[in-house]
Coordinates of C-alpha atoms and ligand atoms in Angstrom, one line a residue:
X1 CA 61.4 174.8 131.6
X2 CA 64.5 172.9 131.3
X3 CA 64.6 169.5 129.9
X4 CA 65.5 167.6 133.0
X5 CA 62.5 168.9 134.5
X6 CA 60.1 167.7 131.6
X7 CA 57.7 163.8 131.6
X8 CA 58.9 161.3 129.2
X9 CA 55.3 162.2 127.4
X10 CA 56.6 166.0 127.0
X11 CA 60.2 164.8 125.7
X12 CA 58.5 162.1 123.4
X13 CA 56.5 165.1 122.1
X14 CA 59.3 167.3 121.7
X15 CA 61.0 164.8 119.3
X16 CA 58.0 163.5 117.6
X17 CA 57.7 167.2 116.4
X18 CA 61.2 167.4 115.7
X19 CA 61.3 170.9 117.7
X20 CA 64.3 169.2 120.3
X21 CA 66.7 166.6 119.3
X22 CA 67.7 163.3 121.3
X23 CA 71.4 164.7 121.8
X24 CA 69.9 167.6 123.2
X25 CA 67.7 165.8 125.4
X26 CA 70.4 163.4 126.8
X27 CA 73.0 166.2 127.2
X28 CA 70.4 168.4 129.5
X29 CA 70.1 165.1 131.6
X30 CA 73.9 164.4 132.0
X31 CA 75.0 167.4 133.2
X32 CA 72.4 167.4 135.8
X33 CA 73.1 163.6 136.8
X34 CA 76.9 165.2 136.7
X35 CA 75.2 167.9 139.5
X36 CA 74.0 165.5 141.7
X37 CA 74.6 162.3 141.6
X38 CA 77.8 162.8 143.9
X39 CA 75.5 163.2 146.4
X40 CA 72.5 160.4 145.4
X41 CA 74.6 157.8 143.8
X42 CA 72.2 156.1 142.5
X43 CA 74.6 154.6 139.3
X44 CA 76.5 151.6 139.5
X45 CA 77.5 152.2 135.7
X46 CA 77.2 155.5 134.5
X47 CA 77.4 155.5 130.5
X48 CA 77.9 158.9 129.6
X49 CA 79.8 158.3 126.4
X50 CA 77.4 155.6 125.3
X51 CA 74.4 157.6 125.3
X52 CA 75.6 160.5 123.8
X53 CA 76.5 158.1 121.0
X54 CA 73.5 156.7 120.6
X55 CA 71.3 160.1 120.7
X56 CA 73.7 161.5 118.2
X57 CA 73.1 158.6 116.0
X58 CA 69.2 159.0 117.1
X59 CA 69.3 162.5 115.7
X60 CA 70.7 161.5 112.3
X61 CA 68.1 158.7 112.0
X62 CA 65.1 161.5 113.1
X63 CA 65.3 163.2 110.1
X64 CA 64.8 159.7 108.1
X65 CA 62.1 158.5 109.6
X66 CA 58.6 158.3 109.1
X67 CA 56.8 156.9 111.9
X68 CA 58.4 157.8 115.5
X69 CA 58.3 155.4 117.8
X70 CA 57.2 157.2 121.4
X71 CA 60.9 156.3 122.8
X72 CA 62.8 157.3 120.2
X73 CA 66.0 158.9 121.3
X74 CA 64.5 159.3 124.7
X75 CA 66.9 158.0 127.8
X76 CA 66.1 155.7 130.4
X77 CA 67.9 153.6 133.2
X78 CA 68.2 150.3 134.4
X79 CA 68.1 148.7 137.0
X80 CA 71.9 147.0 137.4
X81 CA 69.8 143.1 137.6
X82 CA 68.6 143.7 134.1
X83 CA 70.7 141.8 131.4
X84 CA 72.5 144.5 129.1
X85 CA 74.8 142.7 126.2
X86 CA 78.2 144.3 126.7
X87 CA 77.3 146.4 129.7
X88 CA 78.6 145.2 133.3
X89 CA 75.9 143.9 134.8
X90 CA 76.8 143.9 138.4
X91 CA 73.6 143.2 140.4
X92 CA 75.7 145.3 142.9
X93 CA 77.4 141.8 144.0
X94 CA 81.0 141.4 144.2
X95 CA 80.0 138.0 142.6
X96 CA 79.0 139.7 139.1
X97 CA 81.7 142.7 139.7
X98 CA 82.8 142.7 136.2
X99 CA 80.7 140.2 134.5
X100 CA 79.7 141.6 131.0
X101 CA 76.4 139.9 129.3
X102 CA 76.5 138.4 126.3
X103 CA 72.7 139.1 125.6
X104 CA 70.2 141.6 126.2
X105 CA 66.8 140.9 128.5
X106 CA 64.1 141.0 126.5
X107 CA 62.9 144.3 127.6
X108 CA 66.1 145.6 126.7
X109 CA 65.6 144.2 123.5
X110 CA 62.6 145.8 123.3
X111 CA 63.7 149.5 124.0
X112 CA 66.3 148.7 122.0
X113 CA 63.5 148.4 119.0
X114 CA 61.8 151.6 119.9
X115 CA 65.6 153.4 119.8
X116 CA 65.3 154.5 123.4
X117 CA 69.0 155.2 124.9
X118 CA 70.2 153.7 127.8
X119 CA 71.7 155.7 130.3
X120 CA 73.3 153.7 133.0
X121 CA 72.8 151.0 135.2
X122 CA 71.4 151.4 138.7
X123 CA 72.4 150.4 142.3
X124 CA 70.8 148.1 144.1
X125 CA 69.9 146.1 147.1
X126 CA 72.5 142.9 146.3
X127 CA 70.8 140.5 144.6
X128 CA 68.0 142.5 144.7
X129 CA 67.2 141.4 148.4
X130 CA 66.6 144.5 150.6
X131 CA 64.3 147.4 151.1
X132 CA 66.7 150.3 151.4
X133 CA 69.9 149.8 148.6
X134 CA 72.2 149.6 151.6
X135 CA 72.8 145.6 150.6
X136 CA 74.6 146.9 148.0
X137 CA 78.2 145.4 147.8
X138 CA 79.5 148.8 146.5
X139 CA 78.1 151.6 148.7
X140 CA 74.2 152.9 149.4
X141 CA 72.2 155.2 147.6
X142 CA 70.6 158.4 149.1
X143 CA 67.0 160.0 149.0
X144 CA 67.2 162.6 147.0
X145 CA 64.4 164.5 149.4
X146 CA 66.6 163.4 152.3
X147 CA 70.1 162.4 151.6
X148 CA 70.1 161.3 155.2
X149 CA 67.7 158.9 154.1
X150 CA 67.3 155.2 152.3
X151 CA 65.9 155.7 148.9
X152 CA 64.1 152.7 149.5
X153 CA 65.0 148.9 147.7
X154 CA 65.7 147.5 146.2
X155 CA 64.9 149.2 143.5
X156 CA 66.5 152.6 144.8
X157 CA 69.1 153.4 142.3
X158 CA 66.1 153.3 139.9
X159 CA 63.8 155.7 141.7
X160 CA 66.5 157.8 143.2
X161 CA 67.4 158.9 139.5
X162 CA 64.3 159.6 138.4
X163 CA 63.0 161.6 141.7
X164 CA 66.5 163.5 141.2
X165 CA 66.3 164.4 137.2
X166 CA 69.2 162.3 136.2
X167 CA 66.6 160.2 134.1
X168 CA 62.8 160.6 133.0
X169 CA 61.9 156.9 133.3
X170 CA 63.7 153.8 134.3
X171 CA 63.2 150.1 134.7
X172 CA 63.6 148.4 137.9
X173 CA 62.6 144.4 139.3
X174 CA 59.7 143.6 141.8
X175 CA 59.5 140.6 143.8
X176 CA 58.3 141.5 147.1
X177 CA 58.1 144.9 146.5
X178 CA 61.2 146.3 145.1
X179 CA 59.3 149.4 142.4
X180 CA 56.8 150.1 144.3
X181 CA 58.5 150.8 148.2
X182 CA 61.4 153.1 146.4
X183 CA 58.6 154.9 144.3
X184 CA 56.7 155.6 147.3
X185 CA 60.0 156.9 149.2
X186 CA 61.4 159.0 146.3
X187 CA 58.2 160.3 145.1
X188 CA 57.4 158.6 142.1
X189 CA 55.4 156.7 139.9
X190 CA 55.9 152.9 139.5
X191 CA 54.3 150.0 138.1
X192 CA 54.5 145.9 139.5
X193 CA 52.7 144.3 136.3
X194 CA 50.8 141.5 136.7
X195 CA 53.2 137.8 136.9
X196 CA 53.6 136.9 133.2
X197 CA 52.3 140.3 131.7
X198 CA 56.5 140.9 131.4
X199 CA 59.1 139.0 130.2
X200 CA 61.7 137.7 132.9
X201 CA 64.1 136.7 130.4
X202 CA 67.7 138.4 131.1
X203 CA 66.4 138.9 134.7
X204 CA 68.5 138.0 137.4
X205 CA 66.4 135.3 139.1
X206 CA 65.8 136.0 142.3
X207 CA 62.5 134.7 143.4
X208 CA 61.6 133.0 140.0
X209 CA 57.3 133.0 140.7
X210 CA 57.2 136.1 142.0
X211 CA 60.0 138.6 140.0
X212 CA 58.6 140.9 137.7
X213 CA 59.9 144.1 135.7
X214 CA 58.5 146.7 135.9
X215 CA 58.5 151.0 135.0
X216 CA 59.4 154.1 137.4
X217 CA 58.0 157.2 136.0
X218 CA 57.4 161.1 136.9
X219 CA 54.0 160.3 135.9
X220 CA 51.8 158.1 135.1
X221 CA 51.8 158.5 131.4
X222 CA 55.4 157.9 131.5
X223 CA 54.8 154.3 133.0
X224 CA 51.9 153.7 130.7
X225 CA 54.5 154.6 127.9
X226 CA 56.7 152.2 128.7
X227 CA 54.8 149.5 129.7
X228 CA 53.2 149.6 125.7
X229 CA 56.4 148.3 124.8
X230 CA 57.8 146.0 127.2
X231 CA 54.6 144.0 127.9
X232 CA 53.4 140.8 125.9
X233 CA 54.2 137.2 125.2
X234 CA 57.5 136.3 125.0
X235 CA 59.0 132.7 123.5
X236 CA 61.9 133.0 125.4
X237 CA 59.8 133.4 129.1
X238 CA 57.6 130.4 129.3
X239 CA 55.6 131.6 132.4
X240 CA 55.0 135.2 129.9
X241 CA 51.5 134.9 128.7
X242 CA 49.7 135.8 125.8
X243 CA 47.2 137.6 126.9
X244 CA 46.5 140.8 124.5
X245 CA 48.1 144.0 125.5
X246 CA 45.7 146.9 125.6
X247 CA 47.0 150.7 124.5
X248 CA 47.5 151.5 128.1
X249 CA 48.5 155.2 127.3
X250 CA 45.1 156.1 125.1
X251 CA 42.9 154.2 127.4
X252 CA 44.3 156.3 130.7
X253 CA 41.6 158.9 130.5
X254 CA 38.6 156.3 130.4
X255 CA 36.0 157.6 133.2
X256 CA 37.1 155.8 136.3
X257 CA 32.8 156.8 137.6
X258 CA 30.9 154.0 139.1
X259 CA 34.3 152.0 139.8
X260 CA 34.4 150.7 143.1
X261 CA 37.4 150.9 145.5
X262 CA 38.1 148.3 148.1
X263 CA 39.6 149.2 151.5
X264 CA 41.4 146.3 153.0
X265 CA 40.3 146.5 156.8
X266 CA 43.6 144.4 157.7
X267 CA 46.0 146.7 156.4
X268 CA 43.7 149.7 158.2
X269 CA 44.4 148.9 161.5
X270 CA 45.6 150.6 164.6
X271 CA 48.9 150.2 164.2
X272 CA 49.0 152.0 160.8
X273 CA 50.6 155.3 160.9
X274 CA 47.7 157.6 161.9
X275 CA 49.4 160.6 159.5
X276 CA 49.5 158.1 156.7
X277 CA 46.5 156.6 157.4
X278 CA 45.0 160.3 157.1
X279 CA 46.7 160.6 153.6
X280 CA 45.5 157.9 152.3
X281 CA 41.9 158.2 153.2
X282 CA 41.8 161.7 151.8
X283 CA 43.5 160.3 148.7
X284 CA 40.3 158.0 148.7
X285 CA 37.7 160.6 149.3
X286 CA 38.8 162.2 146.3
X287 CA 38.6 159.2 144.0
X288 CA 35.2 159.5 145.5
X289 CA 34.2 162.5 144.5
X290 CA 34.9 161.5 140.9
X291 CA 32.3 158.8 141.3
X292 CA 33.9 155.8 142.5
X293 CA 32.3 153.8 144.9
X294 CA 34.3 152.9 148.2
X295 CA 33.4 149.5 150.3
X296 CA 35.9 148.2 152.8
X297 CA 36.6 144.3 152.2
X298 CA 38.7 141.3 153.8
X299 CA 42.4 139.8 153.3
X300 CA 42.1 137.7 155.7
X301 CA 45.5 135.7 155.3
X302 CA 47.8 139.0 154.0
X303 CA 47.9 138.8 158.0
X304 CA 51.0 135.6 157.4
X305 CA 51.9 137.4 154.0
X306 CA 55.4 138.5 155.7
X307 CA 56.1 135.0 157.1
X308 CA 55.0 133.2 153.8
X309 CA 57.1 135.6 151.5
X310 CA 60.6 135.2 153.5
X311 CA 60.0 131.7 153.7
X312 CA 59.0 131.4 149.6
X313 CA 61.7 134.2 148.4
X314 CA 64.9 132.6 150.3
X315 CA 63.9 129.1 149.0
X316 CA 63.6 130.0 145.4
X317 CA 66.8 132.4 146.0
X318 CA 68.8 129.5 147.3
X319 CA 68.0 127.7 144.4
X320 CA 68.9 130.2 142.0
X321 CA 71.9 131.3 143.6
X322 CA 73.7 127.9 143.2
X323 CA 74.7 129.0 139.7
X324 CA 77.4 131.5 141.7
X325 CA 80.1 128.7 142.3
X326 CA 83.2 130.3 140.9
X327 CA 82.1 128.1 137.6
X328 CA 79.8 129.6 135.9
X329 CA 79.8 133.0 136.2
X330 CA 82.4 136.1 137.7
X331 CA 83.9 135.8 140.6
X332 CA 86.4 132.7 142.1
X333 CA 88.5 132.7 145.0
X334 CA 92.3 133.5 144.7
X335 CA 93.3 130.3 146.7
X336 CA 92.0 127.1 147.7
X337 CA 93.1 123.6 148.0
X338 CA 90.6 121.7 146.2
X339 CA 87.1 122.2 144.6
X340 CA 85.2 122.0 147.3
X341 CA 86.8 124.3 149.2
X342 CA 86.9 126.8 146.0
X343 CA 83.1 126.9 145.5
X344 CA 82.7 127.8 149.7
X345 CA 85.7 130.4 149.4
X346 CA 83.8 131.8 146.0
X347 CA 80.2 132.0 147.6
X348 CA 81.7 133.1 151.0
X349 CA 84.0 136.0 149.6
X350 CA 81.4 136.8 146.6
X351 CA 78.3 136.7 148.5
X352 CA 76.9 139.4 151.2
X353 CA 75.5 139.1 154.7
X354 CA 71.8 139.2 153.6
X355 CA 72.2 137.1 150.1
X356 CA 74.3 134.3 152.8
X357 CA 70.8 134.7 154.9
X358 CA 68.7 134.1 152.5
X359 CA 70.7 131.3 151.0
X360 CA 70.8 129.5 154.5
X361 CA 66.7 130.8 155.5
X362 CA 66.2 128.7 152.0
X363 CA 68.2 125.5 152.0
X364 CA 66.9 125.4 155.5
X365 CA 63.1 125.2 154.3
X366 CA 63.8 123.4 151.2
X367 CA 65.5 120.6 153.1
X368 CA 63.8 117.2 153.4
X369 CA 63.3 117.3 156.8
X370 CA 61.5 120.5 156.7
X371 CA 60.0 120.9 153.5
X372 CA 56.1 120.1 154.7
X373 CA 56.5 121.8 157.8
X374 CA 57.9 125.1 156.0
X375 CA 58.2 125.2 152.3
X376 CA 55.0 123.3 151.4
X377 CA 53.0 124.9 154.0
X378 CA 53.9 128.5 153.0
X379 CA 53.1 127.7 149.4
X380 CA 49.2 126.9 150.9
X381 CA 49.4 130.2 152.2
X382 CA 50.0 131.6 149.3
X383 CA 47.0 129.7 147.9
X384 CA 45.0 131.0 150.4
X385 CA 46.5 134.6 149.9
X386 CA 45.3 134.7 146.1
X387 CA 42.0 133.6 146.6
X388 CA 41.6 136.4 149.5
X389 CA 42.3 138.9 146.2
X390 CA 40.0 136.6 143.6
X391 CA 37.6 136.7 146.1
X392 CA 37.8 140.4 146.9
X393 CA 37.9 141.6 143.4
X394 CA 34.5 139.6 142.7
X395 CA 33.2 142.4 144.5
X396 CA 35.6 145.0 143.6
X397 CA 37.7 146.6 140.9
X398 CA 40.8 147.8 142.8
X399 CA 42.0 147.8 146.1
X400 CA 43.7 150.9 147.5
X401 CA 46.3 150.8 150.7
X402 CA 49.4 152.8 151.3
X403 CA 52.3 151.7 149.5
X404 CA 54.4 151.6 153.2
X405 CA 53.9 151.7 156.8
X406 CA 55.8 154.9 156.8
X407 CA 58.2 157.2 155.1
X408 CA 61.6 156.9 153.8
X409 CA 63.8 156.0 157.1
X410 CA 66.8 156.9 158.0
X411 CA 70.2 155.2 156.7
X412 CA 71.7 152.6 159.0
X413 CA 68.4 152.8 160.9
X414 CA 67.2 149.4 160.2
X415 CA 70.3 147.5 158.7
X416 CA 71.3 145.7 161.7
X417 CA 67.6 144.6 162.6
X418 CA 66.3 141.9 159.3
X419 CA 62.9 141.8 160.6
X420 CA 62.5 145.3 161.0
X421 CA 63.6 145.8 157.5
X422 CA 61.5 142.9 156.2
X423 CA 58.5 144.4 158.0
X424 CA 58.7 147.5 155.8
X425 CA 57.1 145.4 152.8
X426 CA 53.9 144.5 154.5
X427 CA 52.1 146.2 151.9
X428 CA 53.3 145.7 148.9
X429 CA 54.5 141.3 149.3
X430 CA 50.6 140.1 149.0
X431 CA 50.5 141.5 145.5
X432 CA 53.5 139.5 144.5
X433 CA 51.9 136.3 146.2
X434 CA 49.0 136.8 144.4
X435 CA 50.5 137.6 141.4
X436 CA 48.2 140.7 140.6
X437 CA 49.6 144.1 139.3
X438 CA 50.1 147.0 141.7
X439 CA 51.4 150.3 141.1
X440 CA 52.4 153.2 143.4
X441 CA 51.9 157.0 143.4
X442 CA 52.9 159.4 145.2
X443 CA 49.8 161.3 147.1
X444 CA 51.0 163.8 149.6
X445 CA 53.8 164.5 152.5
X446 CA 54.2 163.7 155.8
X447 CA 57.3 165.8 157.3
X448 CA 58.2 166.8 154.1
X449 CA 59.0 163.1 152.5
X450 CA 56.7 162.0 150.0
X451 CA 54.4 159.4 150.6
X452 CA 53.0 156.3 148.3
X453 CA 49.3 155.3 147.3
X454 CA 49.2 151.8 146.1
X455 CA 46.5 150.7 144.4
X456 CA 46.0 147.0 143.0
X457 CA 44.1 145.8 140.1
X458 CA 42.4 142.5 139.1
X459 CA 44.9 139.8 136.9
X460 CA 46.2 141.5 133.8
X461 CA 43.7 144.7 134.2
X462 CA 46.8 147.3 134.6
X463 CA 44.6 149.0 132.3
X464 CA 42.2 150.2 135.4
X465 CA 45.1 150.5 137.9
X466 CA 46.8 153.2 135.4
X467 CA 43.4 154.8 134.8
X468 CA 42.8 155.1 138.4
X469 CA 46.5 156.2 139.2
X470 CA 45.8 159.2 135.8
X471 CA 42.8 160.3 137.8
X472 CA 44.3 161.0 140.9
X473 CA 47.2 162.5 139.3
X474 CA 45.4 164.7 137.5
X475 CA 43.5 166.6 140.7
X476 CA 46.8 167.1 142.1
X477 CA 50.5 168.0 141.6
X478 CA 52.4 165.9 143.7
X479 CA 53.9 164.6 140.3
X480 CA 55.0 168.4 139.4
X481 CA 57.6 169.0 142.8
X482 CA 61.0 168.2 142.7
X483 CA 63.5 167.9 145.8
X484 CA 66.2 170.4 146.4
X485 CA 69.1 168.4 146.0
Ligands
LIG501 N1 62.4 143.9 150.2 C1 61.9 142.6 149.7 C2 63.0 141.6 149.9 O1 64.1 141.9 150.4 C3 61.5 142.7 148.3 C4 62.7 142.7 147.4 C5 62.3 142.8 145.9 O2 61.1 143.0 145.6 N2 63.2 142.5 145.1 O3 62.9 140.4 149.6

């Protein structure tokens, strides 16, 4: 089989017995990113040179050392939001265009550590706002199942590249849903951690209490991979925690028997897609035959989870958005007549329609006059929305739903309509709210695009998520088809 085709696991095996090299590896994956990514792209920064560096330099150090780390020499992208020391870190904005880091996240740091190799950076929705990568300031990314089609966002570039072969594993950001709705479209695995199990540092703040980083994977070992080496406390993330992180990769194939299975009756409705619905449940029933139990249970307040997210998201974006004054960082105007006027021409030439609508949605909540009415009261919500998940997890262990209303939709179909585009996380914003992990797999077709299974765990138990997920996985080989580019 070729090498583009193969998990991160099967690559990390091939080098760890020394019977492939990293330069090998990384060539087979950029001359199939040079096949199709004309027609996907899914890379803001493409680093050819750079990676074929490093694995060259990965294959000299192979044959020194003793102990391999699992993503030694292996390649993986990131998402374009993701601090990079002396990469352009763009966050597909004008405003950061050609603004090189001086530092590296602290998941990049990490990699870094295990000798992984980057491979580019990834398109996304600006800012990471958006559900379908067409917020991008430079141009949108395509399904590679549909290239009529959104990848999803904002997240796409990320899960566009590893549904297409042009990388085994990348990282992308989660704040509403941004890994998880671009999994479920592309057909992949990926992995929102729990808030604090990830350091945010050399993360683009977007919605600073509900960002997290998180894995996109072929599979679910892949995910479990990485998520051994990015997780943990951090010194420089004051809201990571230091909770202990399990082996997530040798615990996947723990019995998942006796485990019970919560089915939301909220997100079950009538309105739910009855072909997705159907997917779903089967998905479900199979789980059940291996022994879990299934009970349906209550959320009752995800019902405002839409409402409280775009009120909570644009406030902590406007915040965190008044850095971009023409000061700081990147881009400034090329003529004004005084200082006030040069931060309004930088932030209205540098900024995009939905980052401007967030900005105002957010300054508009936040302002004294309507703080209690809006800000304060959504933050209640979201009160009430965790202990809906505290309360349903004293009963049960994980709580299954689809990932997304539907499949992948068509580009331009929703761009001009926000709420219709802000509808299309109704699954996956309650999990950020409540700060609990969630990860997406992909568990069947419906008119030949893939669709997502989400499944949620308990605070800092991605352990059980991931075994779940490795169940599934394994009575089925959704994880084993590739589109036709
Ligand atoms: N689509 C959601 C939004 O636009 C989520 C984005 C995200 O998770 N970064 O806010």
């Amino acid at each position: 089989m070729e090498l583009w085709k193969k998990s991160l696991k099967e690559l990390s095996d091939l080098v760890k017995s020394k019977e492939v090299k990293p330069s090998e590896i990384v060539e087979a994956f950029i001359e199939r990113k040079n096949q199709v990514e004309p027609k996907i792209k899914a890379y803001v920064t493409a680093l050819d040179d750079l990676a074929l560096e490093e694995a060259k330099k990965r294959d000299e150090e192979l044959t020194k050392l003793e102990n391999i780390p699992d993503l030694f020499g292996l390649p993986i992208a990131i998402k374009d939001n993701i601090s990079t020391k002396d990469i352009r870190t763009t966050c597909s904005s004008k405003m950061l265009e050609n603004f090189v880091p001086v530092y590296d996240a602290t998941v990049i740091e990490r990699l870094k550590s295990q000798g992984y190799v980057i491979t580019g950076k990834t398109n996304l929705d600006e800012f990471a706002m958006g559900s379908s990568t067409e917020n991008s300031a430079f141009f949108p990314t395509r399904n590679p199942w549909d290239l009529e089609r959104v990848p999803g966002g904002s997240s796409g570039g990320s899960a566009a590249v590893v549904a297409a072969g042009m990388a085994p594993a990348s990282l992308g950001s989660d704040t509403g849903g941004s890994i998880r709705q671009p999994a479920a479209f592309c057909g992949v695995v990926g992995l929102k951690p729990t808030y604090g199990r990830v350091s945010r540092y050399g993360l683009v703040a977007f919605a600073s209490s509900l960002d997290q980083i998180g894995p996109f994977g072929r599979t679910v070992e892949d995910v479990a991979m990485i998520m051994n080496v990015i997780s943990g406390k951090d010194p420089k993330d004051s809201t990571s925690r230091s909770i202990p992180v399990p082996n997530y990769l040798e615990s996947l194939n723990k019995d998942v028997k006796g485990l019970k299975i919560g089915l939301p009756k909220e997100f079950y409705t009538e309105d739910l897609n009855p072909q997705i619905k159907e997917i779903i449940l089967n998905a479900v029933k199979q789980l059940e035959k291996e022994g879990m139990i299934v009970e349906e249970i209550s959320l009752p307040y995800t019902k405002y989870a839409i409402e409280t997210y775009y009120i909570i998201a644009p406030s902590e974006a406007s915040s965190n958005l008044a850095r971009f004054d023409g000061v700081r960082y990147g881009y400034r105007a090329k003529e004004y007549k005084n200082l006030e006027e040069m931060y309004s021409k930088t932030r209205d030439e540098g900024f995009g329609a939905e980052v401007k609508r967030r900005i105002m949605i957010g300054t508009y909540a936040l302002s004294s006059g309507y703080y209690d009415a809006y800000y304060l009261k959504a933050q209640k919500v979201r009160t009430l929305i965790y202990q809906d998940y505290m309360n349903a997890f004293e009963k049960v262990d994980v709580i299954i739903t689809p990932t997304t209303p539907d499949v992948a939709f068509k580009i331009g179909e929703k761009s001009n309509d926000p709420i219709q585009m802000y509808l299309s996380d109704i699954f996956t914003v309650s999990a950020n709210m409540a700060t609990v992990p969630a990860i997406s797999i992909p568990c069947g077709f419906k008119d030949n695009l893939p669709v997502g299974m989400q499944i949620v765990g308990k605070p800092f138990d991605e352990e059980t998520i991931l075994q779940v997920a490795y169940r599934f996985q394994s009575l089925n080989d959704y994880h084993k088809r590739f589109p036709e580019v």
